[in-house]
mmCIF file of C-alpha atoms in Angstrom:
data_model
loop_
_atom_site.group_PDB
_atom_site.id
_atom_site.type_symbol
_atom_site.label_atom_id
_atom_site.label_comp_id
_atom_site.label_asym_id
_atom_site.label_seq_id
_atom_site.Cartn_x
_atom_site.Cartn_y
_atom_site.Cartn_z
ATOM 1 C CA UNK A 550 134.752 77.139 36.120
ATOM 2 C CA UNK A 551 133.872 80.759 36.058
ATOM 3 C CA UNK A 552 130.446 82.221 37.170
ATOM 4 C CA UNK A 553 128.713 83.625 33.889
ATOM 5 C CA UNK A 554 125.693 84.947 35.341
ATOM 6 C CA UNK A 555 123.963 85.406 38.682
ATOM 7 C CA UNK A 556 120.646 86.100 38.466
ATOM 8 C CA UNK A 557 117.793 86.451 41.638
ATOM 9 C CA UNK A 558 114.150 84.503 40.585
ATOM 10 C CA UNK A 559 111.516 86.711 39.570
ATOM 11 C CA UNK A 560 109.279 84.303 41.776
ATOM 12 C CA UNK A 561 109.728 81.180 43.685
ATOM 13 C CA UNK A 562 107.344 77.931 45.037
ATOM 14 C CA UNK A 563 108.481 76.796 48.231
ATOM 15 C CA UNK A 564 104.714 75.265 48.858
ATOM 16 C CA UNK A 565 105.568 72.036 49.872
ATOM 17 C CA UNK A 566 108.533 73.362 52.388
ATOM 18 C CA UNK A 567 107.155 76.463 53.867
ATOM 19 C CA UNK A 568 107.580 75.078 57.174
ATOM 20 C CA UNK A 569 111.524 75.019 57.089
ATOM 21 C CA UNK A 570 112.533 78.224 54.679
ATOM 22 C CA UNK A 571 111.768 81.651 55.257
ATOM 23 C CA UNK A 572 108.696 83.078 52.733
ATOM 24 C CA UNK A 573 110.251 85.793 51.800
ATOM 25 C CA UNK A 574 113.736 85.693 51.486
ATOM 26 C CA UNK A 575 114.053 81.497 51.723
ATOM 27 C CA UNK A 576 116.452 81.203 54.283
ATOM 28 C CA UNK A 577 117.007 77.662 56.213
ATOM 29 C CA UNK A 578 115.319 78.499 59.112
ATOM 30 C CA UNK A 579 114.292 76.005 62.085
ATOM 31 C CA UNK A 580 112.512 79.086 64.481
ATOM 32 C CA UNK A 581 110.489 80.550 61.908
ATOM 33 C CA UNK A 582 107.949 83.559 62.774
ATOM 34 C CA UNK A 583 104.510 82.733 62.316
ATOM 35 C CA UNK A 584 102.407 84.764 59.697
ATOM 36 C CA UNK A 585 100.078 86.797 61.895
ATOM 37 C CA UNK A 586 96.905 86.430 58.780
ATOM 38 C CA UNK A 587 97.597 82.411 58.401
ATOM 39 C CA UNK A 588 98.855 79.316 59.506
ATOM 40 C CA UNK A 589 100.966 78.709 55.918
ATOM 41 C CA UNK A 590 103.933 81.027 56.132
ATOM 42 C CA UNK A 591 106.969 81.879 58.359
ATOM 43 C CA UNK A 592 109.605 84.026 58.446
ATOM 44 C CA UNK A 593 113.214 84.319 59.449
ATOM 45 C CA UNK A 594 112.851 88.136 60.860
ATOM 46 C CA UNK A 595 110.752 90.728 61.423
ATOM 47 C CA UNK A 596 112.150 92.898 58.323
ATOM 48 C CA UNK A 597 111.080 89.940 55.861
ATOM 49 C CA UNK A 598 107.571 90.032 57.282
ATOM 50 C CA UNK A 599 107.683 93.474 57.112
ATOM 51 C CA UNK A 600 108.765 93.029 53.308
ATOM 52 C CA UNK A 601 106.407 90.590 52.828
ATOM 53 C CA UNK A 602 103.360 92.408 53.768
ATOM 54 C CA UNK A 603 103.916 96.207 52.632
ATOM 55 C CA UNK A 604 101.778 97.389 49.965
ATOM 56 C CA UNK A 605 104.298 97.978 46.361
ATOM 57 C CA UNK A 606 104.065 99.723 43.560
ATOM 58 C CA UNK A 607 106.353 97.983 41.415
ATOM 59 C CA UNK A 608 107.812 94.662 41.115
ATOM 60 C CA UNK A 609 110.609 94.025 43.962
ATOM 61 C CA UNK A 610 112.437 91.323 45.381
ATOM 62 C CA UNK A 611 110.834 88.090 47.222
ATOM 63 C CA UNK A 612 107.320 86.357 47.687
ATOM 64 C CA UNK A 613 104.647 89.085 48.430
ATOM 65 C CA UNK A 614 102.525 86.970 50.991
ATOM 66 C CA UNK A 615 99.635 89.673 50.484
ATOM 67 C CA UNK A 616 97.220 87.653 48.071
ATOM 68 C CA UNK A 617 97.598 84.327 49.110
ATOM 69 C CA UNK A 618 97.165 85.042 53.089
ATOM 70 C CA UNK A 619 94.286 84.575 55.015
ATOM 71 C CA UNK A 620 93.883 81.399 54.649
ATOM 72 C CA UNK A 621 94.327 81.224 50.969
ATOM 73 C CA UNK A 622 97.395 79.205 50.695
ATOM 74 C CA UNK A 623 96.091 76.154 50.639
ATOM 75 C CA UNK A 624 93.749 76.894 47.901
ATOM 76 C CA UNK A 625 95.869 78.177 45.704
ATOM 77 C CA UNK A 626 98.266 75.449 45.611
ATOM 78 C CA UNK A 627 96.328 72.911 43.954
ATOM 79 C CA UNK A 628 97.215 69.035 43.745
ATOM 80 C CA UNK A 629 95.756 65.957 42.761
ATOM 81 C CA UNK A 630 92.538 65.722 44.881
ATOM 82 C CA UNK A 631 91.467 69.031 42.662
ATOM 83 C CA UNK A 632 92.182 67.078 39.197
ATOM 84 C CA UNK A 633 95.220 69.247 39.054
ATOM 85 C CA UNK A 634 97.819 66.851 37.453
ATOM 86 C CA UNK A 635 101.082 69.165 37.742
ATOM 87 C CA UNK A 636 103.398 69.749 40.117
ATOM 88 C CA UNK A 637 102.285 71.704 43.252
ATOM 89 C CA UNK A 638 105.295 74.188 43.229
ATOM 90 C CA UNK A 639 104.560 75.238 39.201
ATOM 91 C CA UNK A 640 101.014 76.280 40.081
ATOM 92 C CA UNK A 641 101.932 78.323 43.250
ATOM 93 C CA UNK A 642 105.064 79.686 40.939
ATOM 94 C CA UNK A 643 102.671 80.824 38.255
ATOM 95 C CA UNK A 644 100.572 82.511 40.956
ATOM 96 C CA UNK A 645 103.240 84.175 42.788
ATOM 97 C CA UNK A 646 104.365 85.450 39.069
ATOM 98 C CA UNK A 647 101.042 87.241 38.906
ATOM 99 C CA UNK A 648 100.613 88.274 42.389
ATOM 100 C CA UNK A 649 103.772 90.147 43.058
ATOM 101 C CA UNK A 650 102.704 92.288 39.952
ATOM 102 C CA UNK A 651 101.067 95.724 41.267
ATOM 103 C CA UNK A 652 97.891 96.539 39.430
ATOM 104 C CA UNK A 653 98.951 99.428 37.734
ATOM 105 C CA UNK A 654 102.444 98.382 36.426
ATOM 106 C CA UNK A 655 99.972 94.983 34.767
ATOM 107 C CA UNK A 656 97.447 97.470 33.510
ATOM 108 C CA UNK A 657 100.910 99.201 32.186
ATOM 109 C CA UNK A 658 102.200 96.560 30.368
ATOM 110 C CA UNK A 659 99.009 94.943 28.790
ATOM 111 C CA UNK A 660 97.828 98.179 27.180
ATOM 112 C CA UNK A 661 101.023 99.620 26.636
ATOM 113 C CA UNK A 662 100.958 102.937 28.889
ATOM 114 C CA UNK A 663 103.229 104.491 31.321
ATOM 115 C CA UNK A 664 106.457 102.495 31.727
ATOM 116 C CA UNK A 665 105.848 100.371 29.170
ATOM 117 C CA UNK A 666 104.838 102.999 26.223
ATOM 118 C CA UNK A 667 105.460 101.578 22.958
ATOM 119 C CA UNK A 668 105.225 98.391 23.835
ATOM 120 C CA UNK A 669 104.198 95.207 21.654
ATOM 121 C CA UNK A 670 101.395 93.955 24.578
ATOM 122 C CA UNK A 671 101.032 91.213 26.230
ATOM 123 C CA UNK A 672 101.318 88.028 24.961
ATOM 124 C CA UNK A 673 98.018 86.507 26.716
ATOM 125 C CA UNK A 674 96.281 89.081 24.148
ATOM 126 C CA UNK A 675 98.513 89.459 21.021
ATOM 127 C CA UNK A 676 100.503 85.871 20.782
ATOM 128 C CA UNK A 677 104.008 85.162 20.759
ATOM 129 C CA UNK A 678 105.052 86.226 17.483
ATOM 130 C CA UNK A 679 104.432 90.558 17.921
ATOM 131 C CA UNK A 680 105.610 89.943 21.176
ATOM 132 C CA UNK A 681 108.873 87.701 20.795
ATOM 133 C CA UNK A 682 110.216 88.988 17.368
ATOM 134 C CA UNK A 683 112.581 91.313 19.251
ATOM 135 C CA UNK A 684 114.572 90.549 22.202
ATOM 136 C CA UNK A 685 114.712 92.732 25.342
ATOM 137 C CA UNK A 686 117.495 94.848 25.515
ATOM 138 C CA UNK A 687 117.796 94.196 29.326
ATOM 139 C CA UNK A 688 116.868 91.520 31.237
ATOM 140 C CA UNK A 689 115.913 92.641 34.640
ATOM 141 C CA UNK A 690 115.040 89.981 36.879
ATOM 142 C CA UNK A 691 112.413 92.630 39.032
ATOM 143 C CA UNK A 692 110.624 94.256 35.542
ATOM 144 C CA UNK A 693 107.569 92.332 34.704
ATOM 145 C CA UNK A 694 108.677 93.080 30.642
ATOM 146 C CA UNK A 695 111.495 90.374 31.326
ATOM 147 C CA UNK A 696 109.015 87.575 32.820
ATOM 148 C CA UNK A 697 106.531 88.060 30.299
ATOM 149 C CA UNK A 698 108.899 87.691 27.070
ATOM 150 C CA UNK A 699 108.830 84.072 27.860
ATOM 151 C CA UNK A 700 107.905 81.658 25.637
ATOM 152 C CA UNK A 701 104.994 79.314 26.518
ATOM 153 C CA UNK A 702 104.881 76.668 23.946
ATOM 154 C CA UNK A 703 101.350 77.329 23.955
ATOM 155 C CA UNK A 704 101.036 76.101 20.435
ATOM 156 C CA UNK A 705 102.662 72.469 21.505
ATOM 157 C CA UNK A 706 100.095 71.527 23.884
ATOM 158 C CA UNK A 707 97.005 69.377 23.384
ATOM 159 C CA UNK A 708 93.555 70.006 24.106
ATOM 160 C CA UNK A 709 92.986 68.482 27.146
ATOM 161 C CA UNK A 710 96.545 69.961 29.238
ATOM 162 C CA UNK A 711 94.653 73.767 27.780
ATOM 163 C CA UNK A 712 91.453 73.016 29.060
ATOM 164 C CA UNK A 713 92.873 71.697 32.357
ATOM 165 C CA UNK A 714 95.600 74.733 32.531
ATOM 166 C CA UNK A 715 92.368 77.376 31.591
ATOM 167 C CA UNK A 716 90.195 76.259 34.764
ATOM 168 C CA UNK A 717 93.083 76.175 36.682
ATOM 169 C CA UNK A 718 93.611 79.982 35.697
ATOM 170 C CA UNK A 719 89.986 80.872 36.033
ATOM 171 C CA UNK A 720 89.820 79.137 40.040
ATOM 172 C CA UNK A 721 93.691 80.898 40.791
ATOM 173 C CA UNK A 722 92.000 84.059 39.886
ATOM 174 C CA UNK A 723 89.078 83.937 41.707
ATOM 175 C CA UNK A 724 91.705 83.343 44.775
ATOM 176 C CA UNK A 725 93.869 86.106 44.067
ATOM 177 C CA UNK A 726 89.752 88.159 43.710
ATOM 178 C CA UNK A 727 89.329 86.977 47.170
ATOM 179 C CA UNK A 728 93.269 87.956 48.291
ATOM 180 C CA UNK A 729 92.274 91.649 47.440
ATOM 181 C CA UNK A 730 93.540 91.916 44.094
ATOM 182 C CA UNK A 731 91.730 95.082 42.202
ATOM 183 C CA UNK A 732 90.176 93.548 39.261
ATOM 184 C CA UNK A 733 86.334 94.062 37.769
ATOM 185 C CA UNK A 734 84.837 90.663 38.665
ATOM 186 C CA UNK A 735 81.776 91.513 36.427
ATOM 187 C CA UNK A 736 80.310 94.628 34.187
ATOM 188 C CA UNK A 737 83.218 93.926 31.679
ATOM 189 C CA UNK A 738 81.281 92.879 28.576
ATOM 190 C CA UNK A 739 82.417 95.484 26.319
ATOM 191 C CA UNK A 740 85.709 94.745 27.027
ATOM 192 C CA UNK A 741 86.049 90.728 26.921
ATOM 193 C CA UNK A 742 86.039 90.624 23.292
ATOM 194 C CA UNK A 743 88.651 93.863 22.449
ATOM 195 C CA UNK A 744 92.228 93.781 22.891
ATOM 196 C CA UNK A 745 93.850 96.130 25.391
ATOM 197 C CA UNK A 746 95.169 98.954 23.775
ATOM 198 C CA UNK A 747 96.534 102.599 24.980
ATOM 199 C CA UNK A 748 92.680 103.721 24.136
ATOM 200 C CA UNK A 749 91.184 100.896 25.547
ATOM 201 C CA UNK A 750 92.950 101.146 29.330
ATOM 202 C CA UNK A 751 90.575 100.551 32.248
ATOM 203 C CA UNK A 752 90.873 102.108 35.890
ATOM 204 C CA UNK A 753 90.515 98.541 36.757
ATOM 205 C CA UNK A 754 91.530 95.653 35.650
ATOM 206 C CA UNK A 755 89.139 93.102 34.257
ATOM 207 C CA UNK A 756 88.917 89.409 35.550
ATOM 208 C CA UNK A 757 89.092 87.763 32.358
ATOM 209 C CA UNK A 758 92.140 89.728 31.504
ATOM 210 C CA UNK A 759 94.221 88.433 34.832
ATOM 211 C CA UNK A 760 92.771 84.568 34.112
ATOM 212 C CA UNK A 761 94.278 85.393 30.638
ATOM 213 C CA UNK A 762 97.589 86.745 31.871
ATOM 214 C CA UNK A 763 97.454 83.405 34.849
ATOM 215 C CA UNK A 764 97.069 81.374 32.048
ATOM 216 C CA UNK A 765 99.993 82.598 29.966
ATOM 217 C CA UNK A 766 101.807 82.467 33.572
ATOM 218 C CA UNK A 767 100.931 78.570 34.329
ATOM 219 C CA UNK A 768 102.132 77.412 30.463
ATOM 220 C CA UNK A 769 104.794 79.536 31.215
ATOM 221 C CA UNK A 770 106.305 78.113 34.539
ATOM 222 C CA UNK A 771 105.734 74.721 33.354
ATOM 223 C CA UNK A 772 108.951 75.166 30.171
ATOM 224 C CA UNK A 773 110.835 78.075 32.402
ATOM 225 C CA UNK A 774 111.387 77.436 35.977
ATOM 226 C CA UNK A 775 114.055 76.157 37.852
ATOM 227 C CA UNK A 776 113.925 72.900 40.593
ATOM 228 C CA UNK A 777 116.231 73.692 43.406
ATOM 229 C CA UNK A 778 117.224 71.712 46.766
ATOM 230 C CA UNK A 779 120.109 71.560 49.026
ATOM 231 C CA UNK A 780 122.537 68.198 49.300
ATOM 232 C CA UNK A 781 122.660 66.116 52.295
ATOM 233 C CA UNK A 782 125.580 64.160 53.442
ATOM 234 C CA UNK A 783 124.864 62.072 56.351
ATOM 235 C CA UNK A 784 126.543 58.417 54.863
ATOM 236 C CA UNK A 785 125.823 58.893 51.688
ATOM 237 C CA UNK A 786 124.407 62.039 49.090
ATOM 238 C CA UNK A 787 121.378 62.562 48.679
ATOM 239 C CA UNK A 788 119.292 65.767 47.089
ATOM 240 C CA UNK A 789 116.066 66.920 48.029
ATOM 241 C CA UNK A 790 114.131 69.429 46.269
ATOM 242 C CA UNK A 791 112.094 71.715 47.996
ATOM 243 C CA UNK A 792 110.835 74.612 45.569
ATOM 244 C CA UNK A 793 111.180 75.980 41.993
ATOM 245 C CA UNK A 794 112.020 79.375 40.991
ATOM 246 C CA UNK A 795 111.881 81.440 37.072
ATOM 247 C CA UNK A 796 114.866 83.566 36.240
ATOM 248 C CA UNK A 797 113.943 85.575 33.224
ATOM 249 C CA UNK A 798 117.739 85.701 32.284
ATOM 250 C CA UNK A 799 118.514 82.432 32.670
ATOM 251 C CA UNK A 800 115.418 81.032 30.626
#
């Protein structure tokens, strides 16, 4: 058949096979390079660490291990022994989502300045329905706009998976606090109960509107991402997954 689309992920998981693929780019490697903050990331050359570890100001291509280094990692991919009952790749996805984000271009899109002027929001603070009545013109796979569209079948899920999903958000945050993120941890009373707006933009971003936007991220990865693997063919086939990925596109 013919190729339709080809698309590169927004973000990708590879938490449970970090050892064999590169962080940044996800190349098969068997010599990675060590991460010179942690123990929980490699890399196939010095230009992906490089890559990996310069500051941004605007959403770009592969893993950003800025956030989750320093011994982080760990943490942030949460599994059964922390009541977590999802997949350890969606959780890491939904935080990578979030982390590769520069402050400023989030700040953009929730309150509709700058790039995104005119826009409907965000849908962590205005639903689904302002948000998703018009399609995107473009889909670009490295503009935060195309990631956030997504639908989250927020509406579909019981009690108990929110609650579980909304301390999930609330401890991922914390972590990406403790990466370095820029957020207001507290002092942010007059703004937890106001929507963002163009008149209501802050210099800095408040906590409990990035646990909003992690939540909206881990309902989201859990109906949009991808499973991938490779095939091996020793005697007989046999398919291993070792990551998932979100293509805005695609989904």
């Amino acid at each position: 058949g013919d190729f339709l689309i080809v698309e590169k992920p927004f973000a990708i998981s590879l938490a449970t096979s970090r050892t064999n693929y590169c962080y940044f780019c996800f190349k098969r490697c068997h010599n990675l390079k060590p991460c010179d903050g942690c123990p929980h990331a490699g890399f196939c050359s010095i230009e992906c660490v490089e890559s990996a570890k310069k500051k941004r100001d605007k959403v770009e291509e592969g893993n950003w291990h800025f956030f989750d280094c320093q011994g982080l990692m760990p943490y942030v991919c949460l599994n059964q022994s922390n009541n977590w009952q999802g997949e350890i790749e969606s959780i890491h996805a939904a935080f990578c989502c979030l982390a590769k984000v520069p402050p400023e271009c989030l700040l953009d899109y929730i309150c509709s300045t700058g790039q995104y002027e005119g826009g409907s929001g965000h849908q962590a603070f205005v639903g689904s329905k302002r948000v998703r009545e018009m399609p995107l013109k473009v889909y670009d796979p490295f503009d935060y706009s195309s990631i956030a569209w997504l639908s989250t079948c927020s509406d579909s899920r019981n009690s108990e998976e929110l609650w579980q999903q909304t301390v999930a958000a609330v401890f991922l945050t914390y972590c990406l606090h403790l990466g370095g993120y820029p957020m207001m941890w507290f002092d942010e009373t007059d703004l937890f109960f106001s929507d963002p707006s163009p008149s209501n933009r802050v210099e800095r971003i408040p906590a409990s509107w990035l646990a909003a936007c992690m939540l909206f991220h881990i309902q989201l990865v859990g109906v949009n991402s991808f499973e991938f693997g490779e095939l091996f063919i020793p005697t007989t086939v046999e398919r291993r997954s070792f990551g998932c990925c979100t293509y805005p596109t695609i989904s």
